[in-house]
Every structure is written in structure tokens, then in C-alpha cells.
């Protein structure tokens, strides 16, 4: 029986993780749940899964939830509560499905406590990949990717030696505006941007897919997860999202991982690895599909991806600044404060205004992150 603490249980990845758990009650048990502010759903989940602890983002929310919790469930709140949910239970695995770099300290606490990490929260690796990976190595903790592309790459690399890997290619659906020209992006609405062709996901990552920032974050995520150089990482547009990514080995043999777009497959693989188990996902029928298409990435059409590569190559504080500025820009777009194309201009202005520095501790990371957020909020 694997015990799981799930951070961000009310979101898209969170609810799908609980679906995976529900399909295999003999395999998994939930011991911790955390949510931001969706009290009703957290109460429902707590009554269904009876975890030892749950956590909400504020004391008020926690107080309002307490009365409705099952006996034996402790209600925590805030940053401290989140760290306790990540590190203080008897979970073997912590699934990080919170959105944004605020998941960092809880992820680090879970690693320090020796928990395996099922990693969905890519912003933590983009912000502090050097610290997260170093700490995981020191503690002998596994970081198992949940992001579909990284799960695919992980599966393709299974049993292969690092030296055998030539390069990797991350596939990109192209997001909501794949076939728009830059002119056509003027004045697109929030509703249009949230309408992803292949995946149903949280709002932030759906906007990130439309700007191609999501692919940029994934490039940096892949660099850290698989210890690659940026010259070994490519991105290709693949509108069907059937090939989730592929690895080219030094002999030019390519191994790809395929399947219908359903996050429950990579979520479950991170939880059952190295084993596999049945899923309720629809099987892939290639004959029915007929064809798969691929198109070279257009970095002029999607300049935020080029900026992400540049920040990745610069390293040090640059990726954290890119990520923090993006979190604010996306939140502002979702609130209707700025235009869709304003996300890119904010990113560029914040990144160019930043003087890259070393970030060897959480304090410096928090300062850099706050600086980028303030500037992104004021443009
Ligand atoms: P979401 O917005 O649907 O869910 C986010 C979760 O974080 C919710 O449970 C929310 O309550 C919680 N949260 C928000 N603010 C919080 C706070 N202040 N304190 C504690 N918890 C808080 O997001 P999502 O789409 O599930 O994405 C989660 C992460 O997984 C992101 O990093 C995303 O990039 C990554 N990811 C998502 C998908 C997907 O298909 N949705 C795929 C790959 C990777
Ligand atoms: Mg992905």
C-alpha cells in the first residue's frame, strides 16, 4: 500500500490523481490533502479519502472547514500547514500539484523528509532546479515526472545509459491559438485563450500553452530532471498530442511514447513506477487516427519560447525571474488587466531589466522572485 500526500488536490492534476487512487484502492491510500481556497471540494475529498491531515491557504478557510471534516482529520493552514502536509505525515510519496513557485518550500520539505516526489509543479524546478535536484540526490529521493512530456521522456530513457542519449524532443500541441498569426492575436479574449484543443487543464497552464511559455518551462524542467544541456533539447509542434515526447539516441534510433492525451496515465505511472497497472483511459487506435502531423517550431511566432531557452542558458536567477514574471502576467491577463500579447511584453521587459545573480539559498530566491513579481505587476 503506497501512502500519498497530495498538494493541490482540488485542481486539474489533483482531482485526476484522486481518480487514479479511486481506481486502485488496494494500491494507494491518501494521507494528506491540500487546497488553496476550494473549501467545499476539499471537504468532499476529505470525507471520501479520510486523510490524517488537510490544509487550506488561510486560517479563516481552515476554521470554516473544520466542522465538516471526518473524525481523525486534522485541519492545517498556510505555508506552515502546507509544509506539514508535505513532510509531516507517514506518506511515502508526495504529489506536487500546486500551481506556481509557491510550491517550492513544501517540495523541499518533502524531499528533506525522504518522500518520493510525483512532480507536476514544474514552476518549482524552473525556479530552483539546482537546489531541488541537489537535495534529492543528497537524500536519495526519486523525483518522478507527472508532466506528460517528461513522463514520456522518462519512459523512453528507461534502462538506457545517459551516454547513449543524443537529444530529446518535447512535443507541443500549439495551444489555443496554434494557427493564429501574430496579427490575429491582437485582442483575443480570455475565454478564447482558455479553450485548449486537446487537454483540459488549470487556467494558468492553459494560458501558458497558448503563449508557449509552458513549453519553455518544460524545456527548463527537462534540463534539470534529465541532466541535459540546452543544445540537447528540441521542441516540435505536434497538433494531435499523441506522441508525448521522444528521445534520439547516439545511434539515431528514436524511442517515442504514445497514448491518448489523458493525464491519468502519467500520474499513475509516477505512482506505480517501476510497475504498470490498468487505467480507464481510452486505448489509442492509430489506424482510426490515420495520421500524425509535425511542424517545426516557429520561434518568431512564439517568442516566449526563445526567451525561455535564453533564460535557461543564462541560468542562475534568470529562469526564476522568467517564471515569476509569467505568473503575474498570466494572472493579470486572466483578470482582464492586460491584453494577451501583453504577457510576452511583460516577460521581455522584466527579464531584460534583471541583473542575473547567483541564488544559493531560499532567501535569495524569494527576493529575486518578489522583485520580478513587483516589476511584472507594475508594467
Ligand atoms: P489548477 O489551477 O487546476 O490547480 C491548482 C491547485 O493548487 C488547486 O488545488 C489549488 O487549490 C492549489 N492552490 C492554488 N493556490 C494555492 C495556495 N496559495 N496554497 C495552496 N494551494 C494552492 O492547476 P493544474 O492545472 O492542476 O496544475 C497544477 C500544476 O501541475 C502546475 O504546476 C501545472 O503546470 C502542472 N501540470 C498540469 C497539467 C494539467 O494537465 N493540468 C499537466 C502538466 C503539468
Ligand atoms: Mg506538459
PDB file of C-alpha atoms in Angstrom, residues 182 297-304 306 344:
ATOM      1  CA  UNK A 182       0.657  37.326 -34.540  1.00  0.00           C
ATOM      2  CA  UNK A 297       8.693  25.300 -34.034  1.00  0.00           C
ATOM      3  CA  UNK A 298       8.424  28.911 -35.188  1.00  0.00           C
ATOM      4  CA  UNK A 299      10.345  30.988 -32.663  1.00  0.00           C
ATOM      5  CA  UNK A 300       9.218  34.260 -34.260  1.00  0.00           C
ATOM      6  CA  UNK A 301       5.590  33.274 -33.831  1.00  0.00           C
ATOM      7  CA  UNK A 302       6.256  32.087 -30.261  1.00  0.00           C
ATOM      8  CA  UNK A 303       8.999  34.424 -28.949  1.00  0.00           C
ATOM      9  CA  UNK A 304       8.356  33.472 -25.313  1.00  0.00           C
ATOM     10  CA  UNK A 306      13.002  31.602 -27.368  1.00  0.00           C
ATOM     11  CA  UNK A 344       5.055  38.479 -23.745  1.00  0.00           C
TER      12      UNK A 344
END
